[in-house]
Coordinates of C-alpha atoms in Angstrom, one line a residue:
N22 CA 0.0 -0.1 0.0
S23 CA 1.4 3.4 -1.1
P24 CA 1.3 5.9 1.2
F25 CA 0.5 8.3 -1.6
T26 CA -3.1 6.5 -2.0
I27 CA -5.8 8.4 -0.8
H28 CA -8.9 6.2 0.0
P29 CA -12.4 7.7 -0.8
A30 CA -12.9 7.2 3.3
D31 CA -9.9 9.5 4.0
G32 CA -12.5 12.3 2.5
L33 CA -11.5 16.0 2.8
S34 CA -11.9 16.4 6.1
P35 CA -11.4 13.2 8.0
L36 CA -12.2 13.0 11.8
L37 CA -9.1 11.3 13.1
S38 CA -9.8 11.7 16.8
T39 CA -12.7 12.6 18.7
R40 CA -10.7 14.2 21.4
Y41 CA -10.2 17.8 21.1
L42 CA -6.6 19.2 21.8
S43 CA -6.0 20.9 25.2
G44 CA -3.2 21.6 27.2
E45 CA -4.1 19.1 29.4
N46 CA -4.6 16.5 27.2
F47 CA -1.6 16.8 24.4
L48 CA 0.0 13.4 25.2
T49 CA -3.0 11.1 24.6
W50 CA -4.4 13.3 22.0
R51 CA -1.0 13.2 20.2
C52 CA -1.4 9.2 20.5
S53 CA -4.8 9.5 19.2
I54 CA -3.7 11.1 15.9
L55 CA -0.8 9.3 15.4
L56 CA -2.5 5.9 15.7
A57 CA -5.3 7.2 13.1
L58 CA -2.5 8.3 10.7
S59 CA -0.7 5.1 11.4
I60 CA -3.8 2.9 10.2
K61 CA -4.2 5.1 7.2
N62 CA -0.4 4.5 6.3
K63 CA 0.1 8.5 6.6
A64 CA 2.1 8.8 9.8
G65 CA 5.4 9.4 7.8
F66 CA 4.0 12.9 6.8
I67 CA 4.1 13.9 10.2
D68 CA 7.4 12.1 11.6
G69 CA 9.5 13.0 8.5
S70 CA 10.0 9.4 7.2
I71 CA 8.0 10.3 4.2
P72 CA 10.2 13.5 3.0
E73 CA 9.1 15.8 0.4
P74 CA 10.4 15.0 -3.0
L75 CA 11.9 17.1 -5.3
L76 CA 9.8 19.2 -7.5
T77 CA 10.9 17.4 -10.4
D78 CA 10.3 14.0 -8.6
P79 CA 7.3 12.0 -10.6
T80 CA 5.9 11.4 -7.0
Y81 CA 5.9 14.9 -6.2
F82 CA 2.0 16.1 -6.6
A83 CA 1.0 12.7 -5.2
W84 CA 3.1 13.5 -2.2
R85 CA 1.9 17.1 -2.1
R86 CA -2.0 16.0 -2.4
C87 CA -1.5 13.5 0.4
N88 CA 0.5 16.0 2.7
D89 CA -2.2 18.8 2.2
L90 CA -4.8 16.0 3.3
I91 CA -3.0 15.4 6.5
I92 CA -2.5 19.2 7.5
S93 CA -5.9 20.2 6.3

């Protein structure tokens, strides 16, 4: 499974966690978000293990589309 694959269930604004971030729950919120991203094979966009390719790389636009989905 390529991390660049976007499944229709990923949607434009997927609900990754029902926990709202507050100053008191950062660690549990972070764990929930990373777990949800890992399940979707997208955690590498957050932890840096899927780095941004060069603009000339054929995978650049697929990477950018996935990255935009993650940060939206």
